[in-house]
Amino acid sequence: MITTKREFLGGTAAIGVTALLPAAAPAQAPSKLTPLFDDLVQAQLRRSPEAATNLGLDTGTNADLRAKLSDQSLAAIGRNKAATLAELKRLEAVDPRTLSEEERVDLAAVLYTRRSAVAVQALPYGGSAYGPSPYVVSQQSGAYQSVPDFLDTKHKIDSAGDADAYLQRLRAFARQLDDQTERMRRDAGLGVTPPDFIADLAITQMEKLAVPAADALVVRSLATRAAAKGLGPRHAEQAAAIYTAEVLPALQRQLALMREYRRQATHDAGIWRLPQGDAFYAASLRSNTTLSLSAAEVHRFGLDQAKALNARLDALLKAQGYTKGSVGARLAALARDPRHLFPNTEAGKLAAIAHCNERQAAITTRLPAVFERMPPYSFEVRRVPPQTEAGAAGAFAQSPSLDGKRPGLVYFNLRDTADWPKFDLTTTTFHEGLPGHQMEGGLALSNTRLPLIRKIAGFSGYGEGWALYSEQLADEIGMYADDPLGRIGYLKAQLFRANRCVVDTGLHQYRWTRERAVQYFIDAQGDTPGDAAREIDRYCVNPGQACSYKLGHSVFVDIRERARAKMGAGFDLKAYHSAVLRFGRLPLDVLREVGNRWMAT
């Protein structure tokens, strides 16, 4: 999973892609897309100073954004809706027949983001985690858990001015907390509060963060870095004062409200229980997958994919001497073998991260054989900070800054190393790092042809589909030639993504209980109860996102295999990769059209 808290991500139902990609339209002179896109991306950056900092674009005319955070108030939500509608009208006014092929693809992708945003913003409640979420604050959404990490890892401290900007952002953090608390109250009035187990996770995390100033990450981070730059104690003292007077009280108010909701919470997991829950789920599926599939179709797809993968795993497990019981039971037995586990100690967790970095180094030497271009960025694997392990995803990636000064990051949640046998770590490293998220993201960011608005946009179906395809590619280029357990881990990861389609739709469409969903993962793929529960809890606050992986993977594989069948001996894997990565991240409907045109030419 790749995450930037996704202010810029989008996707919705099919939008007449063929009309946007006319088969015979010749390339034209430069169009008005450049000034239009520049206006749109500048407006996006102004709405999201955090994104400007993440991308290294809080400079020049946007230097003031370095001292700001996004406005999370109800009034700002209303303004953003109006701005999105206005932007959509400007985009729809462009005649695609006047554009070159590349410009038509760019227009199709940006249109998709705005139509997706309009569809999601039409829903009467919710917020954003890794996509549309019914809950403003949960274990994976809300300023309380995102801003401390952002300030610590993304806001640089090189000068007194940087430290002063940090202090202003610390005050803005308090406002964000109160604004999101107000939105929580508004949504509760509509009948929208998280289930009891989600509230429990959020409360646990808030309690860990609601500490005195001397122990608060947002204070310690500034104090340490300012001291390293020789800035003296002033900024640390001011940070402590702001935290004590403004941030901590705001966090305590939000914590008190979450505790109040917990006392009244139900245990129903799916969003079917919420007002317009079915509409919310349909919009979330479209937004995340960028495909027009019903929940029933996604459910059946997952079951069919799982059946085929189980057959492959059955044979491989038998070859390793695991012959008795279901595939899930045998995977569980394999995962419990101490030979494949890192100790659940600090030293063991360091060793796990070292293993991941070693696997990245090993595959990097093989990638030039199958890619025409490599991203010019550095990448690192790190551990999820212990204070957010309880609610964080198992693994996720963050893109590098555009200028390359901040590396691309891959995070693993090592709260319990029993959740991460070595063979699971290996394939997930390829998914989150190279040739997965960091490959396609790095190629998009360094693509000089792509306009900035296209570099910073993303689509879960494309991004997660490519990352899952990358796990398959790692096997195909020999990373498991002498590692049969690694191949089992790769196929287990594929099975996991197929089962996600079953479980996500089970929760939100077929009214599965949390317990049934957790047990499904335990039975079907041998998950530990803790790992299964964390996954299910994620799907409860990010409906539809888990379906994007296997659906996206199926599109990449379909294009490749149709091209291979058509081209025969003339098929070139490097050329295929260049074709599907050439235009950056795309809605899957648009990617199919791009693939068809590549095959035709």
Coordinates of C-alpha atoms in Angstrom, one line a residue:
M1 CA 0.0 0.0 0.0
I2 CA 1.3 3.4 -0.8
T3 CA 0.1 6.3 1.2
T4 CA 0.3 10.1 1.3
K5 CA -3.1 10.5 3.1
R6 CA -4.3 10.9 -0.5
E7 CA -5.6 14.4 -0.8
F8 CA -4.8 14.0 -4.5
L9 CA -6.1 10.5 -5.2
G10 CA -9.2 9.8 -7.2
G11 CA -11.3 7.5 -9.3
T12 CA -14.9 6.8 -10.1
A13 CA -17.2 5.0 -12.5
A14 CA -16.3 4.7 -16.2
I15 CA -16.3 8.1 -17.9
G16 CA -16.4 7.4 -21.6
V17 CA -12.7 6.6 -22.0
T18 CA -13.0 5.8 -25.7
A19 CA -14.3 9.2 -26.4
L20 CA -11.3 10.7 -24.6
L21 CA -8.9 8.5 -26.6
P22 CA -10.1 8.7 -30.2
A23 CA -8.4 6.1 -32.3
A24 CA -7.4 8.3 -35.3
A25 CA -6.9 11.8 -33.8
P26 CA -3.6 13.2 -34.9
A27 CA -1.2 14.9 -32.6
Q28 CA -1.8 18.6 -32.4
A29 CA 0.1 21.6 -31.4
P30 CA 0.5 22.3 -27.6
S31 CA -3.0 22.8 -26.1
K32 CA -4.3 24.8 -23.2
L33 CA -3.8 21.8 -20.8
T34 CA -0.6 23.1 -19.4
P35 CA -2.0 26.4 -17.9
L36 CA -5.2 24.6 -16.9
F37 CA -3.2 21.9 -15.1
D38 CA -0.9 24.4 -13.5
D39 CA -3.9 26.3 -12.1
L40 CA -5.4 23.0 -10.7
V41 CA -2.3 21.8 -9.1
Q42 CA -1.6 25.1 -7.5
A43 CA -5.1 25.1 -6.0
Q44 CA -4.5 21.6 -4.7
L45 CA -1.3 22.6 -3.0
R46 CA -2.9 25.6 -1.4
R47 CA -5.6 23.3 0.0
S48 CA -3.1 20.8 1.2
P49 CA 0.1 22.3 2.6
E50 CA 1.1 18.9 3.9
A51 CA 1.2 17.6 0.4
A52 CA 3.3 20.6 -0.7
T53 CA 5.9 19.7 2.0
N54 CA 5.8 16.0 1.2
L55 CA 6.6 16.8 -2.4
G56 CA 9.2 19.4 -1.6
L57 CA 7.1 22.1 -3.2
D58 CA 6.7 24.4 -0.2
T59 CA 9.1 26.9 -1.8
G60 CA 9.0 30.0 -3.8
T61 CA 5.5 31.4 -4.1
N62 CA 4.4 28.5 -1.9
A63 CA 7.0 29.1 0.8
D64 CA 4.2 30.3 3.2
L65 CA 2.7 26.7 3.1
R66 CA 5.7 25.5 5.1
A67 CA 4.0 27.1 8.2
K68 CA 0.5 25.8 7.5
L69 CA -1.6 22.7 7.7
S70 CA -4.8 22.0 5.7
D71 CA -8.1 23.4 6.9
Q72 CA -10.2 20.6 8.3
S73 CA -13.2 22.6 9.3
L74 CA -16.8 22.0 8.0
A75 CA -16.6 25.4 6.2
A76 CA -13.5 24.3 4.4
I77 CA -15.1 21.0 3.3
G78 CA -17.9 23.1 1.8
R79 CA -15.4 25.3 -0.1
N80 CA -13.5 22.3 -1.3
K81 CA -16.7 20.8 -2.8
A82 CA -17.4 24.0 -4.7
A83 CA -13.9 24.2 -5.9
T84 CA -13.9 20.6 -7.2
L85 CA -17.2 21.2 -9.1
A86 CA -15.7 24.3 -10.7
E87 CA -12.5 22.4 -11.7
L88 CA -14.6 19.6 -13.2
K89 CA -16.5 22.1 -15.4
R90 CA -13.2 23.6 -16.6
L91 CA -11.9 20.1 -17.5
E92 CA -15.1 19.1 -19.3
A93 CA -14.9 22.2 -21.4
V94 CA -11.7 20.9 -23.1
D95 CA -12.3 19.2 -26.5
P96 CA -10.2 16.0 -26.5
R97 CA -10.1 16.1 -30.3
T98 CA -7.8 19.0 -30.2
L99 CA -5.2 17.2 -28.1
S100 CA -2.3 14.8 -28.8
E101 CA -2.5 11.2 -27.7
E102 CA -0.5 11.9 -24.5
E103 CA -2.6 15.0 -23.7
R104 CA -5.8 13.0 -24.1
V105 CA -4.5 10.4 -21.6
D106 CA -3.6 13.2 -19.2
L107 CA -7.0 14.8 -19.6
A108 CA -8.8 11.4 -19.0
A109 CA -6.8 10.8 -15.9
V110 CA -7.4 14.2 -14.4
L111 CA -11.0 14.1 -15.3
Y112 CA -11.3 10.8 -13.5
T113 CA -9.9 12.4 -10.3
R114 CA -12.4 15.2 -10.3
R115 CA -15.4 13.0 -11.1
S116 CA -14.3 10.7 -8.3
A117 CA -14.0 13.5 -5.9
V118 CA -17.4 14.9 -6.8
A119 CA -19.0 11.5 -6.2
V120 CA -17.3 11.0 -2.9
Q121 CA -17.9 14.6 -1.7
A122 CA -21.6 14.1 -2.4
L123 CA -21.7 11.6 0.5
P124 CA -23.0 13.4 3.6
Y125 CA -20.4 12.3 6.1
G126 CA -16.9 10.8 6.5
G127 CA -13.2 11.7 6.0
S128 CA -10.2 10.2 4.3
A129 CA -7.7 7.5 5.3
Y130 CA -6.2 5.6 2.3
G131 CA -9.3 6.5 0.4
P132 CA -12.9 7.4 1.3
S133 CA -13.6 6.6 4.9
P134 CA -17.0 6.8 6.7
Y135 CA -15.2 8.0 9.9
V136 CA -13.4 11.4 10.2
V137 CA -11.3 9.9 13.1
S138 CA -10.4 6.2 13.5
Q139 CA -7.3 4.1 14.1
Q140 CA -6.1 5.1 10.6
S141 CA -7.7 8.5 10.0
G142 CA -7.5 11.8 11.7
A143 CA -4.9 14.5 12.4
Y144 CA -4.1 13.0 15.9
Q145 CA -2.2 10.1 14.3
S146 CA -1.0 11.6 11.0
V147 CA 0.3 15.1 12.0
P148 CA 2.9 14.0 14.7
D149 CA 4.6 11.7 12.2
F150 CA 4.4 14.3 9.5
L151 CA 6.0 17.0 11.6
D152 CA 8.7 14.5 12.8
T153 CA 9.6 13.0 9.4
K154 CA 8.6 15.5 6.7
H155 CA 9.0 19.0 8.2
K156 CA 12.7 19.8 7.9
I157 CA 14.6 21.9 10.5
D158 CA 17.6 23.5 8.9
S159 CA 17.2 27.1 10.2
A160 CA 15.4 29.2 12.7
G161 CA 12.8 30.0 10.1
D162 CA 12.0 26.3 9.7
A163 CA 11.7 26.0 13.5
D164 CA 9.4 29.0 13.6
A165 CA 7.2 27.5 10.8
Y166 CA 7.1 24.3 12.9
L167 CA 5.7 26.2 15.8
Q168 CA 3.0 27.7 13.6
R169 CA 2.1 24.2 12.4
L170 CA 1.9 23.0 15.9
R171 CA -0.8 25.6 16.6
A172 CA -2.5 24.6 13.4
F173 CA -2.4 21.0 14.6
A174 CA -4.6 22.0 17.6
R175 CA -7.1 23.7 15.3
Q176 CA -7.2 20.6 13.1
L177 CA -8.0 18.4 16.1
D178 CA -10.9 20.7 17.2
D179 CA -12.2 21.0 13.6
Q180 CA -12.2 17.2 13.2
T181 CA -13.9 16.8 16.6
E182 CA -16.6 19.1 15.4
R183 CA -17.0 17.0 12.3
M184 CA -17.2 13.9 14.5
R185 CA -20.1 15.5 16.4
R186 CA -21.9 16.5 13.1
D187 CA -21.5 12.9 11.7
A188 CA -22.7 11.4 15.0
G189 CA -25.9 13.5 14.7
L190 CA -26.4 11.7 11.3
G191 CA -26.0 8.3 13.0
V192 CA -22.4 7.8 12.0
T193 CA -19.9 6.6 14.7
P194 CA -17.3 3.9 14.5
P195 CA -18.0 0.4 15.8
D196 CA -16.7 -0.5 19.3
F197 CA -13.5 -2.2 18.2
I198 CA -12.5 0.7 16.0
A199 CA -13.2 3.2 18.8
D200 CA -11.0 1.0 21.1
L201 CA -8.1 1.2 18.7
A202 CA -8.4 4.9 18.3
I203 CA -8.6 5.5 22.0
T204 CA -5.5 3.3 22.6
Q205 CA -3.5 5.4 20.2
M206 CA -4.8 8.7 21.5
E207 CA -4.0 7.8 25.0
K208 CA -0.4 7.0 24.0
L209 CA -0.1 10.4 22.3
A210 CA -1.9 12.4 25.1
V211 CA 1.2 12.7 27.3
P212 CA 3.0 15.6 29.0
A213 CA 5.0 17.9 26.8
A214 CA 8.3 16.4 27.9
D215 CA 7.2 13.0 26.4
A216 CA 5.4 14.3 23.3
L217 CA 6.9 13.4 19.9
V218 CA 5.9 16.8 18.4
V219 CA 7.9 18.6 21.2
R220 CA 10.9 16.2 21.4
S221 CA 11.3 16.2 17.6
L222 CA 11.7 19.9 17.4
A223 CA 13.9 20.1 20.5
T224 CA 16.3 17.5 19.2
R225 CA 16.6 18.8 15.7
A226 CA 16.8 22.5 16.7
A227 CA 19.6 21.6 19.2
A228 CA 21.5 19.8 16.4
K229 CA 21.4 22.9 14.4
G230 CA 22.6 25.1 17.3
L231 CA 19.4 27.1 17.5
G232 CA 19.3 27.2 21.3
P233 CA 16.4 26.2 23.6
R234 CA 13.8 28.9 22.5
H235 CA 11.9 26.8 20.0
A236 CA 11.7 23.8 22.3
E237 CA 10.4 25.9 25.1
Q238 CA 7.8 27.5 22.8
A239 CA 6.8 24.1 21.5
A240 CA 6.2 22.8 24.9
A241 CA 4.1 25.8 25.8
I242 CA 2.0 25.5 22.7
Y243 CA 1.5 21.8 23.2
T244 CA 0.5 22.2 26.8
A245 CA -1.9 25.1 26.2
E246 CA -3.4 24.2 22.9
V247 CA -2.6 20.7 21.4
L248 CA -3.0 18.5 24.5
P249 CA -6.4 20.1 25.5
A250 CA -7.6 19.6 21.9
L251 CA -6.4 16.0 21.9
Q252 CA -8.1 15.4 25.3
R253 CA -11.4 16.8 24.0
Q254 CA -11.3 14.5 21.0
L255 CA -10.3 11.6 23.2
A256 CA -13.2 12.3 25.6
L257 CA -15.7 12.4 22.6
M258 CA -14.3 9.1 21.3
R259 CA -14.8 7.6 24.7
E260 CA -18.3 8.8 24.8
Y261 CA -19.0 7.2 21.4
R262 CA -17.4 4.0 22.6
R263 CA -19.9 3.7 25.5
Q264 CA -22.8 3.8 22.9
A265 CA -21.1 1.9 20.1
T266 CA -22.4 -1.2 18.3
H267 CA -20.3 -4.1 17.2
D268 CA -21.6 -4.2 13.6
A269 CA -18.5 -3.9 11.3
G270 CA -19.8 -3.1 7.9
I271 CA -21.0 0.3 6.6
W272 CA -24.3 -1.2 5.5
R273 CA -25.4 -0.2 9.0
L274 CA -24.8 3.6 8.3
P275 CA -27.2 6.0 6.5
Q276 CA -26.7 5.6 2.8
G277 CA -24.2 2.9 3.6
D278 CA -24.8 1.0 0.3
A279 CA -24.3 4.1 -1.7
F280 CA -21.1 4.9 0.3
Y281 CA -19.7 1.4 -0.4
A282 CA -20.5 1.6 -4.1
A283 CA -18.8 5.0 -4.4
S284 CA -15.8 3.6 -2.4
L285 CA -15.5 0.6 -4.7
R286 CA -15.5 2.8 -7.8
S287 CA -13.1 5.3 -6.2
N288 CA -10.6 2.7 -5.2
T289 CA -10.7 0.2 -8.0
T290 CA -11.5 2.6 -10.9
L291 CA -13.7 -0.2 -12.3
S292 CA -17.5 -0.3 -12.7
L293 CA -18.0 -3.6 -10.9
S294 CA -20.7 -4.4 -8.4
A295 CA -19.9 -5.8 -5.0
A296 CA -21.3 -9.2 -6.1
E297 CA -19.0 -9.3 -9.1
V298 CA -16.0 -8.4 -6.9
H299 CA -17.0 -11.1 -4.4
R300 CA -17.2 -13.8 -7.1
F301 CA -13.9 -12.7 -8.7
G302 CA -12.2 -13.1 -5.3
L303 CA -13.6 -16.6 -4.8
D304 CA -12.5 -17.7 -8.3
Q305 CA -9.0 -16.3 -8.0
A306 CA -8.6 -17.9 -4.5
K307 CA -9.6 -21.3 -5.9
A308 CA -6.9 -21.2 -8.6
L309 CA -4.2 -20.0 -6.2
N310 CA -5.1 -22.7 -3.6
A311 CA -4.4 -25.4 -6.2
R312 CA -0.9 -24.0 -6.9
L313 CA -0.1 -23.6 -3.2
D314 CA -1.3 -27.1 -2.5
A315 CA 1.3 -28.6 -4.8
L316 CA 4.2 -26.4 -3.5
L317 CA 3.3 -27.1 0.2
K318 CA 3.3 -30.9 -0.5
A319 CA 6.7 -30.6 -2.1
Q320 CA 7.9 -29.1 1.2
G321 CA 6.5 -31.9 3.2
Y322 CA 3.3 -30.2 4.3
T323 CA 0.7 -32.7 3.2
K324 CA -2.1 -32.7 5.8
G325 CA -4.9 -30.3 6.4
S326 CA -6.2 -27.4 4.4
V327 CA -4.0 -25.0 2.5
G328 CA -4.6 -22.4 5.2
A329 CA -3.8 -24.8 8.0
R330 CA -0.5 -25.8 6.3
L331 CA 0.4 -22.1 5.7
A332 CA -0.2 -21.5 9.4
A333 CA 2.1 -24.4 10.3
L334 CA 4.8 -23.1 8.0
A335 CA 4.5 -19.6 9.5
R336 CA 4.8 -21.0 13.0
D337 CA 8.1 -22.7 12.3
P338 CA 10.7 -20.8 14.4
R339 CA 13.3 -21.3 11.6
H340 CA 11.3 -18.7 9.5
L341 CA 10.7 -16.1 12.3
F342 CA 12.8 -13.3 13.6
P343 CA 12.9 -13.0 17.4
N344 CA 10.2 -10.7 18.8
T345 CA 13.0 -8.5 20.3
E346 CA 14.5 -5.2 19.4
A347 CA 17.5 -7.1 17.9
G348 CA 15.1 -9.4 16.0
K349 CA 13.2 -6.4 14.6
L350 CA 16.4 -4.8 13.4
A351 CA 17.4 -8.1 11.7
A352 CA 14.0 -8.2 10.0
I353 CA 14.5 -4.7 8.6
A354 CA 18.0 -5.6 7.5
H355 CA 16.7 -8.6 5.7
C356 CA 14.2 -6.4 3.8
N357 CA 17.0 -3.9 2.8
E358 CA 19.2 -6.8 1.6
R359 CA 16.4 -8.2 -0.6
Q360 CA 15.9 -4.7 -2.1
A361 CA 19.6 -4.6 -2.9
A362 CA 19.5 -8.0 -4.5
I363 CA 16.6 -7.4 -6.8
T364 CA 17.8 -4.0 -7.9
T365 CA 20.7 -5.6 -9.8
R366 CA 18.2 -7.7 -11.9
L367 CA 15.7 -5.0 -12.8
P368 CA 17.6 -3.3 -15.7
A369 CA 17.1 -6.6 -17.6
V370 CA 13.4 -6.0 -17.7
F371 CA 13.0 -2.2 -17.4
E372 CA 14.2 0.4 -19.8
R373 CA 14.5 3.1 -17.1
M374 CA 15.1 3.0 -13.4
P375 CA 13.9 5.7 -10.9
P376 CA 16.7 8.1 -9.9
Y377 CA 15.8 8.0 -6.2
S378 CA 17.1 6.2 -3.1
F379 CA 14.9 4.0 -1.0
E380 CA 14.9 2.7 2.6
V381 CA 13.0 0.2 4.6
R382 CA 12.0 1.3 8.1
R383 CA 10.0 0.1 11.1
V384 CA 6.6 1.7 11.8
P385 CA 7.0 3.9 14.9
P386 CA 6.0 1.9 18.0
Q387 CA 3.5 4.6 19.1
T388 CA 1.3 3.9 16.1
E389 CA 1.8 0.2 15.7
A390 CA -1.5 -0.8 17.2
G391 CA -3.6 0.7 14.4
A392 CA -1.1 1.0 11.5
A393 CA -1.3 -1.2 8.4
G394 CA 1.1 -4.1 8.2
A395 CA 3.2 -2.5 5.6
F396 CA 3.1 0.6 3.4
A397 CA 5.2 2.9 1.3
Q398 CA 5.8 6.7 1.1
S399 CA 7.0 8.3 -2.1
P400 CA 10.3 10.3 -2.2
S401 CA 10.2 14.0 -2.6
L402 CA 10.4 15.3 -6.1
D403 CA 13.9 16.7 -5.7
G404 CA 15.1 13.4 -4.2
K405 CA 16.3 15.0 -1.0
R406 CA 14.0 12.7 1.0
P407 CA 14.2 9.0 0.0
G408 CA 11.3 6.8 -0.7
L409 CA 10.3 4.9 2.4
V410 CA 8.9 1.4 3.1
Y411 CA 7.5 0.8 6.5
F412 CA 6.8 -2.6 8.2
N413 CA 4.6 -2.9 11.3
L414 CA 6.8 -5.1 13.6
R415 CA 4.6 -5.0 16.7
D416 CA 4.9 -8.8 16.7
T417 CA 7.4 -10.4 14.4
A418 CA 5.3 -13.6 14.5
D419 CA 3.1 -11.7 12.0
W420 CA 6.0 -11.5 9.6
P421 CA 7.7 -14.8 8.7
K422 CA 10.7 -14.2 6.5
F423 CA 9.0 -15.4 3.3
D424 CA 6.2 -12.9 3.9
L425 CA 8.6 -10.1 4.4
T426 CA 10.4 -10.9 1.2
T427 CA 7.5 -10.6 -1.2
T428 CA 6.1 -7.6 0.6
T429 CA 9.4 -5.8 0.3
F430 CA 9.1 -6.3 -3.5
H431 CA 5.5 -5.0 -3.4
E432 CA 6.2 -1.9 -1.4
G433 CA 9.7 -1.2 -2.7
L434 CA 11.3 -2.2 -6.0
P435 CA 9.9 -3.2 -8.5
G436 CA 6.6 -2.2 -6.8
H437 CA 5.4 1.1 -5.5
Q438 CA 8.7 2.7 -5.4
M439 CA 9.4 1.7 -9.0
E440 CA 6.2 3.0 -10.6
G441 CA 6.0 6.0 -8.2
G442 CA 9.6 6.9 -8.8
L443 CA 9.3 6.6 -12.6
A444 CA 6.2 8.8 -12.5
L445 CA 7.9 11.5 -10.3
S446 CA 11.0 11.5 -12.6
N447 CA 9.0 11.5 -15.9
T448 CA 9.9 14.8 -17.5
R449 CA 6.9 14.6 -19.9
L450 CA 4.3 14.2 -17.2
P451 CA 2.7 17.4 -15.9
L452 CA 3.0 17.9 -12.2
I453 CA -0.7 17.2 -11.6
R454 CA -0.3 13.8 -13.0
K455 CA 2.9 13.0 -11.0
I456 CA 1.2 13.7 -7.7
A457 CA -2.1 12.0 -8.5
G458 CA -2.7 8.3 -8.0
F459 CA -5.2 5.5 -8.4
S460 CA -5.3 2.6 -5.9
G461 CA -6.3 0.1 -8.7
Y462 CA -3.3 1.1 -10.7
G463 CA -0.8 1.5 -7.9
E464 CA -1.7 -1.6 -5.9
G465 CA -2.3 -3.6 -9.0
W466 CA 1.2 -2.8 -10.3
A467 CA 2.7 -3.6 -6.9
L468 CA 1.0 -7.0 -6.8
Y469 CA 2.1 -7.6 -10.4
S470 CA 5.6 -6.8 -9.2
E471 CA 5.5 -9.6 -6.7
Q472 CA 4.8 -11.9 -9.6
L473 CA 7.6 -10.4 -11.7
A474 CA 10.1 -11.0 -8.9
D475 CA 9.3 -14.7 -9.2
E476 CA 9.6 -14.6 -12.9
I477 CA 13.1 -13.0 -12.9
G478 CA 14.4 -15.7 -10.6
M479 CA 14.3 -14.2 -7.1
Y480 CA 12.9 -17.5 -5.8
A481 CA 15.0 -19.8 -7.9
D482 CA 16.7 -21.2 -4.9
D483 CA 14.1 -20.1 -2.4
P484 CA 11.0 -22.4 -2.6
L485 CA 9.6 -20.9 0.6
G486 CA 9.9 -17.5 -0.9
R487 CA 7.7 -18.6 -3.8
I488 CA 5.1 -19.9 -1.3
G489 CA 5.2 -16.6 0.4
Y490 CA 4.6 -14.8 -3.0
L491 CA 1.6 -17.0 -3.8
K492 CA 0.3 -16.7 -0.3
A493 CA 0.4 -12.9 -0.8
Q494 CA -1.6 -13.4 -4.1
L495 CA -4.1 -15.5 -2.2
F496 CA -4.4 -12.9 0.5
R497 CA -5.4 -10.2 -2.1
A498 CA -7.9 -12.5 -3.6
N499 CA -9.4 -13.2 -0.2
R500 CA -9.5 -9.5 0.5
C501 CA -12.1 -9.1 -2.3
V502 CA -14.2 -11.8 -0.6
V503 CA -13.8 -10.4 2.9
D504 CA -14.3 -6.7 2.0
T505 CA -17.5 -7.3 0.1
G506 CA -18.5 -9.8 2.8
L507 CA -18.3 -7.1 5.5
H508 CA -19.9 -4.3 3.6
Q509 CA -22.3 -6.0 1.2
Y510 CA -23.1 -9.3 2.8
R511 CA -23.2 -8.1 6.5
W512 CA -20.4 -10.4 7.8
T513 CA -19.4 -9.9 11.4
R514 CA -15.9 -8.9 12.3
E515 CA -15.4 -12.3 13.9
R516 CA -16.5 -14.1 10.7
A517 CA -14.1 -12.0 8.6
V518 CA -11.2 -12.6 11.0
Q519 CA -11.8 -16.3 11.0
Y520 CA -12.0 -16.4 7.3
F521 CA -8.4 -15.1 7.0
I522 CA -7.2 -17.5 9.7
D523 CA -8.8 -20.5 8.0
A524 CA -8.1 -19.5 4.4
Q525 CA -4.5 -18.3 4.5
G526 CA -3.2 -19.2 8.0
D527 CA -3.0 -15.7 9.4
T528 CA -2.4 -15.2 13.1
P529 CA -5.4 -13.8 14.9
G530 CA -3.7 -10.5 15.5
D531 CA -2.7 -10.0 11.9
A532 CA -6.1 -11.0 10.7
A533 CA -7.8 -8.6 13.1
R534 CA -5.6 -5.7 12.0
E535 CA -6.5 -6.3 8.4
I536 CA -10.2 -6.5 9.0
D537 CA -10.1 -3.4 11.1
R538 CA -8.5 -1.6 8.3
Y539 CA -11.2 -2.7 5.8
C540 CA -13.9 -1.4 8.2
V541 CA -12.6 2.2 7.9
N542 CA -11.3 2.0 4.3
P543 CA -14.2 0.2 2.5
G544 CA -13.3 -0.9 -1.0
Q545 CA -9.6 -0.2 -1.0
A546 CA -8.6 -3.8 -0.2
C547 CA -10.3 -4.9 -3.5
S548 CA -8.1 -2.7 -5.7
Y549 CA -5.0 -5.0 -5.4
K550 CA -6.1 -8.2 -7.1
L551 CA -8.5 -6.4 -9.5
G552 CA -5.6 -4.1 -10.6
H553 CA -3.2 -7.0 -10.9
S554 CA -5.7 -8.8 -13.2
V555 CA -5.7 -5.8 -15.6
F556 CA -1.9 -5.6 -15.8
V557 CA -1.6 -9.4 -16.4
D558 CA -4.5 -9.4 -18.9
I559 CA -2.8 -6.6 -21.0
R560 CA 0.5 -8.5 -20.9
E561 CA -0.8 -11.9 -21.8
R562 CA -3.0 -10.5 -24.6
A563 CA 0.1 -8.7 -26.0
R564 CA 2.2 -11.9 -25.7
A565 CA -0.4 -13.9 -27.6
K566 CA -0.7 -11.3 -30.3
M567 CA 3.0 -10.5 -30.8
G568 CA 4.4 -14.0 -30.3
A569 CA 8.2 -14.0 -30.6
G570 CA 8.1 -10.3 -31.0
F571 CA 6.8 -9.7 -27.5
D572 CA 9.3 -7.7 -25.4
L573 CA 8.8 -7.5 -21.7
K574 CA 10.8 -4.2 -21.4
A575 CA 8.5 -2.7 -24.0
Y576 CA 5.4 -3.9 -22.2
H577 CA 6.6 -2.3 -18.9
S578 CA 7.4 0.9 -20.7
A579 CA 4.0 1.0 -22.3
V580 CA 2.0 0.5 -19.1
L581 CA 4.3 2.9 -17.1
R582 CA 4.7 5.5 -19.8
F583 CA 1.7 7.7 -18.8
G584 CA 2.1 7.4 -15.1
R585 CA -0.7 6.3 -12.8
L586 CA -4.0 5.8 -14.6
P587 CA -7.6 4.7 -13.9
L588 CA -7.7 1.0 -14.9
D589 CA -10.3 1.8 -17.6
V590 CA -7.9 4.2 -19.2
L591 CA -5.0 1.8 -18.8
R592 CA -6.9 -0.8 -20.8
E593 CA -7.3 1.7 -23.6
V594 CA -3.6 2.6 -23.5
G595 CA -2.7 -1.1 -23.6
N596 CA -5.0 -1.7 -26.6
R597 CA -3.5 1.2 -28.5
W598 CA 0.0 -0.1 -27.7
M599 CA -0.8 -3.5 -29.0
A600 CA -2.5 -2.0 -32.1
T601 CA 0.6 0.0 -33.0

